[in-house]
Amino acid sequence: MEAWYRYRGVAAIVAIPVLLIATVLLVMPRSAPYPVHDFSRVQPFSRSQFEDAGAGASGGGSAGTARWAIVIDAGSTGSRVHIFKFLVGKGGRLELQFDKFDQLKPGLSSYADNPPAAAESLAPLLELAEKTIPKDAQKQTSIMVGATAGLRLLPDGKADEILAEVRTWLRKHPFKFSDEDVKILSGVDEGAFAWLTLNYLLGRLGGSEQDTVASIDLGGGSVQEAYAMTEAEAAAAPDKQYLTELRSGGKTYHVYVYSYLGYGLMAGRAAVLSEEETEANAQGHPCVPVGHQGTYEYAGKTMQMRPHAEGASHERCERVVLSALKHQAECGAPQLQCTFNGAWGGPRVPKVFYISSYFWDRATDAGLIEGADVQQLQLAPSHFGKLAAKACSTGLEELGAAFPKMADELRPFFCLDLSYAHTLLTKGFKIPDDAQITLVKRVEYNGELVEAAWPLGAALNALG
């Protein structure tokens, strides 16, 4: 005590600047610790086609009322939370204000032998939601957890145990949810919600089905097609498995959605390379470039890759792709309505298509996308055909010079990938070779670039 008394003057001198620094830090503006797409600074939609976007929000609310939704995307490598804030506009339309998100690793599937730990791993994401959403709105805020590829691959029972623990854990939090809001998403779920997101961001909701656009998303394991049907078209469907009802824009949409499992780009490679065509096996494969000898592994299987005796050929490669697609398989409807692998494609081919994911990636690799700021590009399926012809007629060693934007590891597959993309669009989905389609990576929404991914669509459907 005596020592403190002796040095009290020194302590005072040190304390004064420390207090001043602390005061300055407290009043300084701080940057947000989490990434945020903030739309609150810009004007609402002005074009008439946007007037009903998101109309009919469940629970209503007068114009200017805030509506919240939480969606957790539980993927194979990690979990990501989206905290959406909407304002209710005229006619009940929902106007997106911001999408605050955060992510963490590993994913839920990493806790296969410890389900309680899987649920607890989501704690930081829920803490962010509780800090972001006003307390008086939390009990009315829906939370959804959609698990994708990782949990689908777990042994029987493991995924159910994890989901049960997540439901138990969520009950400790103030948000609104039902057991059905925590589930493994099917490819159909992802395709449907992604379709809703895309059309919302484009301002295509609220009118007729003809005002909306169709989407084709080429993933690694599967490819999904989605588009809106009229009520009469939906009633005539040979099987209700192709139909999903989604609510938004002040109406209910009958959406055709089908997920072609085993026909994503990576799975498609395996299907094409293992195709038992005499032409593909006896003399080598027409999709493999001259100069390459190797293997391709997918889903525990190994396929040999050796070039055809006459070299790679776009025409012969597409014949093998067509065979792998099983495009002549019956679908329980007139053959003109069948797409491939025995699936029904609907009574008509939609007029406006947006295609994404690996379609975008391969177009970028081929040099079609110029500039990092390009997010959409109009082209025809024939562009993929011309690029495939160029790739297939080029030897392995020359491919790098012919396609300078392509990564070296893609060289053995470039002829196959481009031929697959072209055949899938024109023969699989029956899009005319000269039709105008749109490649899309992200959509500009009120000055912000937003990915047309499924979480926003899930939130819109829950609220709308």
Coordinates of C-alpha atoms in Angstrom, one line a residue, residues 3 5 22 35 41 60 160 311 363 390 434:
A3 CA 4.5 1.6 -2.5
Y5 CA 1.1 5.7 -2.4
A22 CA -9.7 3.8 -25.1
P35 CA -19.5 -10.4 -45.0
R41 CA -28.7 1.9 -49.2
G60 CA -48.4 -10.3 -44.1
D160 CA -30.5 -39.2 -39.1
G311 CA -7.3 -39.5 -83.1
A363 CA -16.7 -21.5 -71.1
K390 CA -11.4 -27.3 -81.9
D434 CA -28.7 -21.6 -82.6

